[in-house]
CSV table of C-alpha atoms and ligand atoms in Angstrom, one decimal:
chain,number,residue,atom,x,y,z
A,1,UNK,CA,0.0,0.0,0.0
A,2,UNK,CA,1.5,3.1,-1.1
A,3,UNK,CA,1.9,6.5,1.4
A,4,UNK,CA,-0.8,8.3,-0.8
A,5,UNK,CA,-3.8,5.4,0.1
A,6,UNK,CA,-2.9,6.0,3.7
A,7,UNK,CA,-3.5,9.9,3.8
A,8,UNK,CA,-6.7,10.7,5.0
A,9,UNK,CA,-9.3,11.6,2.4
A,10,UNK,CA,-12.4,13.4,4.2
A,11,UNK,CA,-12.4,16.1,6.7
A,12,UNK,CA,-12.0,15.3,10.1
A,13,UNK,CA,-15.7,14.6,11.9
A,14,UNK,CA,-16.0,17.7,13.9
A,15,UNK,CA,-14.8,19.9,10.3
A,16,UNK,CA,-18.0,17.7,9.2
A,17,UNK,CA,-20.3,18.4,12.0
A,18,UNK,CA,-19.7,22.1,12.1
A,19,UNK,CA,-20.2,22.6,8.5
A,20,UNK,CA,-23.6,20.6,7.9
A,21,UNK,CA,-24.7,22.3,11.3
A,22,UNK,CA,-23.8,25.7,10.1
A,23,UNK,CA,-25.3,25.3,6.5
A,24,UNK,CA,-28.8,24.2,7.8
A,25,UNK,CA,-28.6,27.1,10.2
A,26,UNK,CA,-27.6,29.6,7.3
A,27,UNK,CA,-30.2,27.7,5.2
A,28,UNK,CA,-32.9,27.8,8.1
A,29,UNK,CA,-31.5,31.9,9.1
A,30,UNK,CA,-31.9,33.5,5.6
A,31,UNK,CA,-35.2,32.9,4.6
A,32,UNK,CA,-36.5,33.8,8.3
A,33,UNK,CA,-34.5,37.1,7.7
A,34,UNK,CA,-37.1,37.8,4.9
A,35,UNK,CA,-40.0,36.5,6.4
A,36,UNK,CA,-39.6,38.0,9.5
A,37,UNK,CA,-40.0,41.7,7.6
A,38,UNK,CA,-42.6,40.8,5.6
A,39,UNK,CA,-46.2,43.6,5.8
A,40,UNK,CA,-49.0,42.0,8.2
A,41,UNK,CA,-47.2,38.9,9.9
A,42,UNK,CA,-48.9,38.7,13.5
A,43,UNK,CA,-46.9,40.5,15.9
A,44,UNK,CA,-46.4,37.5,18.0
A,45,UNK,CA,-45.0,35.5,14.8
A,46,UNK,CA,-42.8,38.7,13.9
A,47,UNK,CA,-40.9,38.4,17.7
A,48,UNK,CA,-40.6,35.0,17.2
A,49,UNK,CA,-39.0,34.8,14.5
A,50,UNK,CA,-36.9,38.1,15.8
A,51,UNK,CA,-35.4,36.4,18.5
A,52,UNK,CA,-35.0,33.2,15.9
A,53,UNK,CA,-33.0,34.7,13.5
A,54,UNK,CA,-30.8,37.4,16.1
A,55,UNK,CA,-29.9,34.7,18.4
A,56,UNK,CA,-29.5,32.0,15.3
A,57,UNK,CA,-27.2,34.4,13.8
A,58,UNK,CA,-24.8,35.1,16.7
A,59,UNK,CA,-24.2,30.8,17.1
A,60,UNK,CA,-23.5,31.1,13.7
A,61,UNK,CA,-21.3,33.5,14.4
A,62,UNK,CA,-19.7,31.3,17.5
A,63,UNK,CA,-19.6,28.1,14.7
A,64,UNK,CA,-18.3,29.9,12.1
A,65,UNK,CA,-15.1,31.2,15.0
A,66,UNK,CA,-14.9,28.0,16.0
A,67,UNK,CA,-14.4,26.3,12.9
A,68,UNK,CA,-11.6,28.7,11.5
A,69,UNK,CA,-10.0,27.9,15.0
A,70,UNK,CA,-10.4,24.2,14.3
A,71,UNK,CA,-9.4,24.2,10.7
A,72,UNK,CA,-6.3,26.1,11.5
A,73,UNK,CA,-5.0,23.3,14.0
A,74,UNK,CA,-6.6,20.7,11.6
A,75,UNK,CA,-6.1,21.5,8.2
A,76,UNK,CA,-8.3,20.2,4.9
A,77,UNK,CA,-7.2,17.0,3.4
A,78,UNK,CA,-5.3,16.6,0.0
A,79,UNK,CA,-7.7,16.9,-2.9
A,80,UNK,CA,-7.7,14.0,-5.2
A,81,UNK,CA,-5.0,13.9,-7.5
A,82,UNK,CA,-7.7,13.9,-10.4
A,83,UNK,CA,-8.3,17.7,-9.7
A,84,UNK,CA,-6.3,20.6,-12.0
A,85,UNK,CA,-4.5,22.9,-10.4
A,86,UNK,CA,-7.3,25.6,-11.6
A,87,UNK,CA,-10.2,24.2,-9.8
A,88,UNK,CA,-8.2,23.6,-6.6
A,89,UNK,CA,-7.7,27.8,-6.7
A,90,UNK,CA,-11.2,28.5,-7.0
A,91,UNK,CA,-12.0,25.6,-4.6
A,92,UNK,CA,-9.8,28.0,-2.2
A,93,UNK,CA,-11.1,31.4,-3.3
A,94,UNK,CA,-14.7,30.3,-3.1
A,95,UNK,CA,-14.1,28.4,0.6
A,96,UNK,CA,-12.7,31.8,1.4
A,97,UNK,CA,-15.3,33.7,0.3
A,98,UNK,CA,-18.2,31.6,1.8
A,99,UNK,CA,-16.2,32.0,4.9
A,100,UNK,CA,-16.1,36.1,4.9
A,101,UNK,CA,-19.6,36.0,4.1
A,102,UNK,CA,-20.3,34.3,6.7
A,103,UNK,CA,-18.4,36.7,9.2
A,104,UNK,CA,-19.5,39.6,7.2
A,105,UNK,CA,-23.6,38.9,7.7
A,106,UNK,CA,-23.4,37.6,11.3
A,107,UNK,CA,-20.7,40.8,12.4
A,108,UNK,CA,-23.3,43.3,10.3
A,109,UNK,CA,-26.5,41.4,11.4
A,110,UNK,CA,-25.2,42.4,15.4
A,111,UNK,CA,-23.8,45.9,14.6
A,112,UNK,CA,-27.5,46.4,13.2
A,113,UNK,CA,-28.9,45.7,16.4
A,114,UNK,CA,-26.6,46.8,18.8
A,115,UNK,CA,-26.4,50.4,17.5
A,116,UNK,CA,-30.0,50.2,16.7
A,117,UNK,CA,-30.2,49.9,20.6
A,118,UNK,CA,-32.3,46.8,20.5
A,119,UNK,CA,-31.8,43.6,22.2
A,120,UNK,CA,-29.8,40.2,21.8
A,121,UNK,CA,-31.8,38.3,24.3
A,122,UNK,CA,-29.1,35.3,24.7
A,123,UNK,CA,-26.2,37.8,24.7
A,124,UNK,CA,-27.8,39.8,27.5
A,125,UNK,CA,-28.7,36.9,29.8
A,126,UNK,CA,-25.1,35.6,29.4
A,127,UNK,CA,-24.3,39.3,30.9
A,128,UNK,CA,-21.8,40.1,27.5
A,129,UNK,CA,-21.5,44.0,27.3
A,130,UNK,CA,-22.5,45.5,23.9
A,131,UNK,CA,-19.7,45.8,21.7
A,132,UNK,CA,-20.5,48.7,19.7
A,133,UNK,CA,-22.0,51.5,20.8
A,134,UNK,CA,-25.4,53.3,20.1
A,135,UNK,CA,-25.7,55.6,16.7
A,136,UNK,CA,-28.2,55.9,14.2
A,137,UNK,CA,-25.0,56.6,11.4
A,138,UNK,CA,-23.4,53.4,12.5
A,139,UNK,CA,-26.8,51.4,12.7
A,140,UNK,CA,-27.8,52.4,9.0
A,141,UNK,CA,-24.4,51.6,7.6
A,142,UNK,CA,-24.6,48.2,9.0
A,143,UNK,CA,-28.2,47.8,8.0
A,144,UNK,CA,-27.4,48.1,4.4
A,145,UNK,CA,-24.5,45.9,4.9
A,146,UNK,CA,-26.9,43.1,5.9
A,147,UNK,CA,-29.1,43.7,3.2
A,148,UNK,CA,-26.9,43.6,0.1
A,149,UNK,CA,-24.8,41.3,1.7
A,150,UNK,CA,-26.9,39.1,1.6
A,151,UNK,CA,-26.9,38.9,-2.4
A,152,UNK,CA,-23.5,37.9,-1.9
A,153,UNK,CA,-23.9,35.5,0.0
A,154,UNK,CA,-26.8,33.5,-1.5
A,155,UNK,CA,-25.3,34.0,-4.8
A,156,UNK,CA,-21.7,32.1,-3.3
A,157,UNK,CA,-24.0,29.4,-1.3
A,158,UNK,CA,-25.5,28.8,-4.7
A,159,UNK,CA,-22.6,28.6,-6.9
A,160,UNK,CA,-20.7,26.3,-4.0
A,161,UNK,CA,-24.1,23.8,-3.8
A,162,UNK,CA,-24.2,23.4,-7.6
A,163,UNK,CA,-20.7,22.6,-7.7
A,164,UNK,CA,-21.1,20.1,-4.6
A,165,UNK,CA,-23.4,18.3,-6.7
A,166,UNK,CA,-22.0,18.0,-9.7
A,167,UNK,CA,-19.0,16.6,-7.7
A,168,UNK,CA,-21.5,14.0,-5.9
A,169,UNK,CA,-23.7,13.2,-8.5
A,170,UNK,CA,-21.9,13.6,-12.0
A,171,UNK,CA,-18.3,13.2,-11.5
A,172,UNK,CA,-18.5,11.0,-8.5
A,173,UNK,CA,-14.7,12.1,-8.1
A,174,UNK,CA,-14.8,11.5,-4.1
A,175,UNK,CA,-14.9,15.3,-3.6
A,176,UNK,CA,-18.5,15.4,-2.2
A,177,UNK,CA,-17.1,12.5,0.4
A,178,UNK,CA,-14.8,14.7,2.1
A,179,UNK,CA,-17.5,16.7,3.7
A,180,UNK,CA,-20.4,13.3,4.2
A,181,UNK,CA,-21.4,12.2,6.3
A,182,UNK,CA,-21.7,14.7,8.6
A,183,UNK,CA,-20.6,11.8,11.6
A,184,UNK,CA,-18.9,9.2,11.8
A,185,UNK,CA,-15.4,8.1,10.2
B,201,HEM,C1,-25.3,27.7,3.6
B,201,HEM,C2,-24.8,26.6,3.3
B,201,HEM,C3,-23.3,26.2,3.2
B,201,HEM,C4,-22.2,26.9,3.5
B,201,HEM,C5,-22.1,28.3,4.2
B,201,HEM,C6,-21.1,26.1,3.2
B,201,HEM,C7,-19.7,26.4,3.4
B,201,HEM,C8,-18.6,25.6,3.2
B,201,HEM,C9,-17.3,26.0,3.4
B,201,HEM,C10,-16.8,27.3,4.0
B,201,HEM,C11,-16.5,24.9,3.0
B,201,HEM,C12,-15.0,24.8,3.1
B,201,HEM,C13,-14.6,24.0,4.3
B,201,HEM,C14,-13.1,24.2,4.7
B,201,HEM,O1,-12.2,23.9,3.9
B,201,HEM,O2,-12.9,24.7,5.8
B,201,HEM,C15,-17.4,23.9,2.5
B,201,HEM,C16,-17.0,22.7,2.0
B,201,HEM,C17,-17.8,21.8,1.4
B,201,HEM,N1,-19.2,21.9,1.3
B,201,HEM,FE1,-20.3,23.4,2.0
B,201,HEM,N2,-21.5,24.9,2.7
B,201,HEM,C18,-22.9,24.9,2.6
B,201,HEM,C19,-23.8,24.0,2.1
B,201,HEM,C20,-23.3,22.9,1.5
B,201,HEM,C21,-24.2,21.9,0.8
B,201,HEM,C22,-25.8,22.0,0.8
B,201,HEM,C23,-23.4,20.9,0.3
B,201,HEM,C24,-23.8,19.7,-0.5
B,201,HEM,C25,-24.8,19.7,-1.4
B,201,HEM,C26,-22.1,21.2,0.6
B,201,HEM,C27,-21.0,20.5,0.3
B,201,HEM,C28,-19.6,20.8,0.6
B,201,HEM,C29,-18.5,19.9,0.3
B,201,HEM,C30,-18.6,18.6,-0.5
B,201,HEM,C31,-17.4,20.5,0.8
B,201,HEM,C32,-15.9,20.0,0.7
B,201,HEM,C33,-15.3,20.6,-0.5
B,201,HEM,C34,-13.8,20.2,-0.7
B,201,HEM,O3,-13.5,19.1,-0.3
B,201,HEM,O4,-13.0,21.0,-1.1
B,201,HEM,N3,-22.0,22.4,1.3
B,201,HEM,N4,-18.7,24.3,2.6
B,202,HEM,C1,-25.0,34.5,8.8
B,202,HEM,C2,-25.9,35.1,9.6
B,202,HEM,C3,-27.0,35.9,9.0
B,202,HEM,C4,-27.7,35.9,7.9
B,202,HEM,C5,-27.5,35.0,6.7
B,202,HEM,C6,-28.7,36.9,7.9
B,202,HEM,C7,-29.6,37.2,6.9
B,202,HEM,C8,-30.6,38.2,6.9
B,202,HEM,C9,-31.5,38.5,5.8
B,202,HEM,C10,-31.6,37.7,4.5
B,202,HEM,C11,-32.3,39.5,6.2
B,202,HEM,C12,-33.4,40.2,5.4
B,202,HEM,C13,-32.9,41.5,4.8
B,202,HEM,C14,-33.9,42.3,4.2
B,202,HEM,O1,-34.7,41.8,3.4
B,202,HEM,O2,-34.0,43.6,4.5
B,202,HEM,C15,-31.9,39.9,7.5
B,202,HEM,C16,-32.4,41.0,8.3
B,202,HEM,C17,-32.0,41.2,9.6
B,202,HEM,N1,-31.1,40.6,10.3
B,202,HEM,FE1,-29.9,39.1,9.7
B,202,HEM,N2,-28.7,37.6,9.1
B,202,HEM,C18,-27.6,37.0,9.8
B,202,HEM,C19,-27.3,37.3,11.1
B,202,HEM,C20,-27.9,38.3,11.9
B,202,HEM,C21,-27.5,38.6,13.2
B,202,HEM,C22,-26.3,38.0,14.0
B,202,HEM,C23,-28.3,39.6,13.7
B,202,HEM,C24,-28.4,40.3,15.0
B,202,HEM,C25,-27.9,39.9,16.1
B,202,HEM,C26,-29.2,39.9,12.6
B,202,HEM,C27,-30.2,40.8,12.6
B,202,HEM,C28,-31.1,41.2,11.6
B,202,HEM,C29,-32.1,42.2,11.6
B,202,HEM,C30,-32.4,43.1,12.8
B,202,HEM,C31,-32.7,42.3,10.4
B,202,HEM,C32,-33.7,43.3,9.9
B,202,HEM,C33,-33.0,44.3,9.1
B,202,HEM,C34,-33.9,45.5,8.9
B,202,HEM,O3,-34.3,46.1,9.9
B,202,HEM,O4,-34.1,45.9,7.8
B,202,HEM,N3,-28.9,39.1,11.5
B,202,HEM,N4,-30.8,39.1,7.9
């Protein structure tokens, strides 16, 4: 058995765990960020899904932290050899990109409310300070940071899912079983 069968060829289980938790939350946080301002919704329904999509976004925030920290101590496996030299550059940029999206909606998303003056319920019953303080200027900028971010960021959760697929289901190149299952070795 040569060195290269040995290597390890899917992401360790906790790289796995985080990511499918994080993409069901994204998947689960976006649309409630839409709903949630829609004309006429019931006021308790509107809170609701307030305190959802706040609180959601600030774990996400946490996960996303957590897996950088993680990834940096455990790094991605090789690729297989089968993938150009091209692809594995955009694999990176696009990974990167998802990544500062990420950051870039969650950080935005708290700015917004923090500035705004309103509440973070799980924040304040942990007793965490707020980290910004209040202003209208600084509220607004961040509000239309979390809207047309996120254009960005459902256009790169979009591009990287169709590419996910075509790696699971057309080229069936072992790419797609680097990240599944989301347990287990
Ligand atoms: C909101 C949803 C999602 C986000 C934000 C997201 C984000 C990411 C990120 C940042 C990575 C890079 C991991 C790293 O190297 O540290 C990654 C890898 C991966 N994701 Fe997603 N993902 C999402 C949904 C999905 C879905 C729905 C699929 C499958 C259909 C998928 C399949 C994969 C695969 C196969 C990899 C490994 C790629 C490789 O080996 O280079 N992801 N994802
Ligand atoms: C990755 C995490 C997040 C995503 C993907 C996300 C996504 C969205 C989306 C799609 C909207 C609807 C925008 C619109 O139609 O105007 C929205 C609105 C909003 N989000 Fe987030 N969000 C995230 C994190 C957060 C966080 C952490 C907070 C606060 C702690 C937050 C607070 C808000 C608020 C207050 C609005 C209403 C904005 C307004 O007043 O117009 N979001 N979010």
């Amino acid at each position: 058995m040569s060195d290269a069968s040995l290597a390890p060829r899917r992401y360790t289980a906790t790289a796995r765990l985080l990511h499918w938790i994080v993409a069901l939350m994204v998947l689960a946080t976006l649309p409630i960020g839409t709903i949630m301002l829609t004309e006429g919704l019931a006021r308790p329904t509107q809170n609701l899904l307030f305190i959802l999509h706040k609180n959601g976004g600030v774990i996400i925030l946490l996960l996303v932290l957590l897996r950088l920290l993680w990834r940096a101590f455990n790094p991605p496996p090789p690729l297989p050899a089968s993938i150009p030299l091209r692809q594995r550059q955009m694999a990176r940029a696009g990974h990167a990109a998802l990544y500062a999206a990420l950051l870039f909606m969650a950080v935005s998303g708290y700015v917004r409310v923090v500035a705004g003056g309103f509440p973070i319920e799980m924040l304040n019953a942990l007793g965490v300070p707020p980290l910004v303080p209040r202003s209208d200027s600084l509220e607004a900028v961040a509000k239309a940071a979390h809207f047309w971010g996120r254009y960005v960021l459902v256009a790169l959760v979009l591009g990287h899912v169709v590419v996910a697929l075509h790696h699971a289901i057309v080229r069936r190149d072992g790419v797609f079983a680097r990240m599944w299952p989301p347990l287990g070795r």
